[in-house]
Amino acid sequence: MDDSDLAILRVQVQSVMEMSVTQLEAVINDKKIGLSSDYPHRYISTLQDDNLALALKAIIIGYLITDGREISRELQVDAVRMSYEKDSAVFAGTGSGKTLIIAILIWMTGDRKVCFTVSPLKRLQSTQAKDFRLKYKIPKLAINGETDRTVKFWLARAGFVNGLGSSVDESTSMGGEIGGSTTSVSGSVDSGAQKMEGNG
């Protein structure tokens, strides 16, 4: 995806964020999203007003950022809805769709939120970084014990941490491939890189 495609996607997401429930329902029908077996019909029918709007926005944005390949399921929509205005932690099993939850939240909130994922293995961190970049169009900075700690390294990545869709691609683990705890930063964060003190 090039910068112009990313800019178009940003505009589409912003447009969705400004839609009314009636407009959101029209998009769901127009794109035939509601026909998917994953679409959470029963859950959506229990929501009203702002909760309904937020849930529909999450579904449409998930659809947009995956080029229509994924329809958000109930767990994902509920987690996005609950996490949109509040700090939260989501605990769910492997394959339950936690990464899509994070991706939707990053796209919905832009610069207002920071998402951290903690991975027990560097191999898993690399896989998640690839998913964020390729599946969800989100740059990701992977940090682990082998990450360069110099000011020069962090200043070179200041553009990355300043906004969603930066052209800097930090999509892989910056260290070895096995063992050790890792932390990944995804999406938009304020640049504190210039305030960091390094050892090099």
Coordinates of C-alpha atoms in Angstrom, one line a residue:
M1 CA 0.0 0.0 0.0
D2 CA 1.5 3.3 -1.0
D3 CA 1.1 6.7 0.7
S4 CA -1.9 7.7 -1.5
D5 CA -3.8 4.5 -0.7
L6 CA -3.1 5.1 3.0
A7 CA -4.3 8.7 2.7
I8 CA -7.5 7.5 1.1
L9 CA -8.0 4.9 3.8
R10 CA -7.5 7.6 6.5
V11 CA -10.2 9.8 4.8
Q12 CA -12.6 6.8 4.7
V13 CA -12.0 6.0 8.3
Q14 CA -12.6 9.6 9.3
S15 CA -15.8 9.7 7.3
V16 CA -17.0 6.6 9.1
M17 CA -16.2 8.1 12.4
E18 CA -18.5 11.1 11.6
M19 CA -21.5 9.0 10.4
S20 CA -24.8 8.7 12.1
V21 CA -26.4 5.3 12.9
T22 CA -28.6 5.6 9.8
Q23 CA -25.6 6.2 7.6
L24 CA -23.6 3.4 9.2
E25 CA -26.5 0.9 8.7
A26 CA -26.6 2.0 5.0
V27 CA -22.9 1.2 4.6
I28 CA -23.4 -2.2 6.3
N29 CA -26.2 -3.0 3.8
D30 CA -24.5 -1.5 0.8
K31 CA -21.2 -3.5 1.4
K32 CA -23.3 -6.6 2.3
I33 CA -21.3 -6.8 5.6
G34 CA -24.4 -8.0 7.4
L35 CA -24.6 -11.1 5.2
S36 CA -21.4 -12.5 6.7
S37 CA -21.7 -15.4 9.1
D38 CA -19.3 -13.5 11.4
Y39 CA -21.5 -10.4 11.6
P40 CA -22.8 -10.2 15.2
H41 CA -26.5 -9.7 14.5
R42 CA -27.8 -10.7 17.9
Y43 CA -25.2 -8.5 19.7
I44 CA -25.9 -5.5 17.5
S45 CA -29.6 -5.8 18.1
T46 CA -29.0 -5.3 21.9
L47 CA -27.3 -1.9 21.5
Q48 CA -28.7 1.6 21.3
D49 CA -27.6 5.1 20.4
D50 CA -23.9 5.8 21.0
N51 CA -23.1 2.1 21.8
L52 CA -24.7 1.0 18.5
A53 CA -22.9 3.7 16.5
L54 CA -19.6 2.8 18.0
A55 CA -20.1 -0.9 17.3
L56 CA -21.1 -0.3 13.7
K57 CA -18.1 2.0 13.2
A58 CA -15.8 -0.8 14.6
I59 CA -17.3 -3.3 12.1
I60 CA -17.0 -1.0 9.1
I61 CA -13.5 0.1 10.0
G62 CA -12.4 -3.5 10.5
Y63 CA -13.8 -4.2 7.1
L64 CA -12.1 -1.3 5.5
I65 CA -8.6 -1.8 6.9
T66 CA -8.7 -5.5 5.9
D67 CA -9.9 -4.8 2.4
G68 CA -13.1 -6.7 3.2
R69 CA -11.3 -9.8 4.3
E70 CA -12.4 -9.7 7.9
I71 CA -15.8 -9.0 9.6
S72 CA -15.5 -8.2 13.2
R73 CA -17.1 -10.8 15.5
E74 CA -19.0 -10.1 18.8
L75 CA -15.9 -10.4 21.0
Q76 CA -14.0 -7.9 18.9
V77 CA -16.8 -5.4 18.5
D78 CA -17.5 -5.5 22.3
A79 CA -13.8 -5.1 23.2
V80 CA -13.5 -2.1 20.8
R81 CA -16.7 -0.6 22.2
M82 CA -15.5 -1.1 25.8
S83 CA -12.0 0.1 25.1
Y84 CA -12.7 3.2 23.0
E85 CA -13.1 5.7 25.8
K86 CA -11.4 3.7 28.6
D87 CA -8.0 2.2 29.2
S88 CA -8.4 -1.6 29.1
A89 CA -6.8 -4.9 28.8
V90 CA -8.2 -7.7 26.7
F91 CA -7.5 -11.3 27.6
A92 CA -8.6 -13.9 25.1
G93 CA -7.3 -17.1 23.6
T94 CA -5.1 -17.6 20.6
G95 CA -6.9 -17.0 17.4
S96 CA -9.7 -15.0 19.0
G97 CA -8.9 -11.8 17.1
K98 CA -7.1 -9.6 19.6
T99 CA -4.9 -8.1 16.9
L100 CA -7.9 -6.9 14.9
I101 CA -9.2 -5.3 18.1
I102 CA -6.0 -3.3 18.5
A103 CA -5.9 -2.4 14.8
I104 CA -9.5 -1.1 14.8
L105 CA -8.8 1.0 18.0
I106 CA -5.7 2.5 16.5
W107 CA -7.5 3.5 13.3
M108 CA -10.5 4.8 15.3
T109 CA -8.6 6.9 17.8
G110 CA -5.6 8.1 15.7
D111 CA -3.3 10.1 17.9
R112 CA -5.4 9.8 21.1
K113 CA -4.4 6.3 22.1
V114 CA -1.2 4.2 22.4
C115 CA -1.5 0.4 22.1
F116 CA 1.0 -1.9 23.6
T117 CA 1.2 -5.6 23.0
V118 CA 3.4 -7.8 25.1
S119 CA 4.7 -11.0 23.4
P120 CA 6.5 -13.7 25.3
L121 CA 8.6 -14.7 22.2
K122 CA 10.5 -12.7 19.6
R123 CA 9.2 -15.0 16.9
L124 CA 5.6 -14.1 17.9
Q125 CA 6.6 -10.4 18.0
S126 CA 7.8 -10.7 14.4
T127 CA 4.6 -12.3 13.3
Q128 CA 2.5 -9.7 15.0
A129 CA 4.6 -6.9 13.4
K130 CA 4.0 -8.4 10.0
D131 CA 0.3 -8.7 10.6
F132 CA 0.0 -5.0 11.7
R133 CA 1.9 -3.9 8.7
L134 CA 0.4 -6.1 6.0
K135 CA -3.1 -6.9 7.2
Y136 CA -4.0 -3.8 9.0
K137 CA -1.8 -1.1 7.4
I138 CA -0.3 0.1 10.7
P139 CA 3.4 0.8 11.3
K140 CA 4.8 -1.0 14.3
L141 CA 7.9 -0.5 16.4
A142 CA 9.1 -3.7 18.1
I143 CA 11.2 -3.2 21.2
N144 CA 13.1 -5.9 23.1
G145 CA 16.2 -6.4 25.1
E146 CA 18.3 -6.2 21.9
T147 CA 16.9 -3.0 20.6
D148 CA 19.4 -0.2 20.0
R149 CA 19.2 2.3 22.9
T150 CA 21.2 5.2 21.3
V151 CA 19.6 8.6 20.8
K152 CA 20.6 8.4 17.1
F153 CA 18.4 5.2 16.7
W154 CA 15.4 6.8 18.4
L155 CA 15.7 10.1 16.6
A156 CA 15.8 8.2 13.3
R157 CA 12.4 6.7 14.2
A158 CA 10.8 9.9 15.5
G159 CA 8.7 10.1 12.3
F160 CA 7.5 6.6 13.0
V161 CA 6.2 7.3 16.4
N162 CA 4.6 10.6 15.4
G163 CA 1.7 9.2 13.4
L164 CA -0.2 6.5 11.8
G165 CA 0.8 5.7 8.3
S166 CA 4.4 7.0 8.5
S167 CA 6.6 5.8 5.7
V168 CA 9.1 4.4 8.1
D169 CA 8.7 0.6 8.3
E170 CA 9.8 -0.9 11.6
S171 CA 7.9 -4.1 11.1
T172 CA 10.2 -6.7 12.4
S173 CA 11.8 -7.5 15.7
M174 CA 15.0 -5.6 16.2
G175 CA 16.8 -8.4 17.8
G176 CA 17.0 -12.2 17.8
E177 CA 14.3 -14.6 16.9
I178 CA 14.0 -16.8 20.0
G179 CA 13.3 -16.4 23.7
G180 CA 12.9 -13.3 25.9
S181 CA 10.0 -11.0 26.7
T182 CA 9.2 -8.3 24.1
T183 CA 7.1 -5.2 24.0
S184 CA 5.7 -3.7 20.8
V185 CA 4.3 -0.3 20.2
S186 CA 1.7 0.1 17.5
G187 CA 0.1 3.1 15.9
S188 CA 0.3 6.7 16.9
V189 CA 2.2 7.9 19.9
D190 CA 3.6 11.3 20.9
S191 CA 7.3 11.5 20.1
G192 CA 9.3 11.4 23.3
A193 CA 12.4 10.3 21.4
Q194 CA 14.1 13.7 21.6
K195 CA 13.8 13.6 25.4
M196 CA 15.5 10.2 25.7
E197 CA 19.0 10.0 26.9
G198 CA 21.1 7.3 25.3
N199 CA 24.4 5.7 25.8
G200 CA 25.8 6.3 22.4

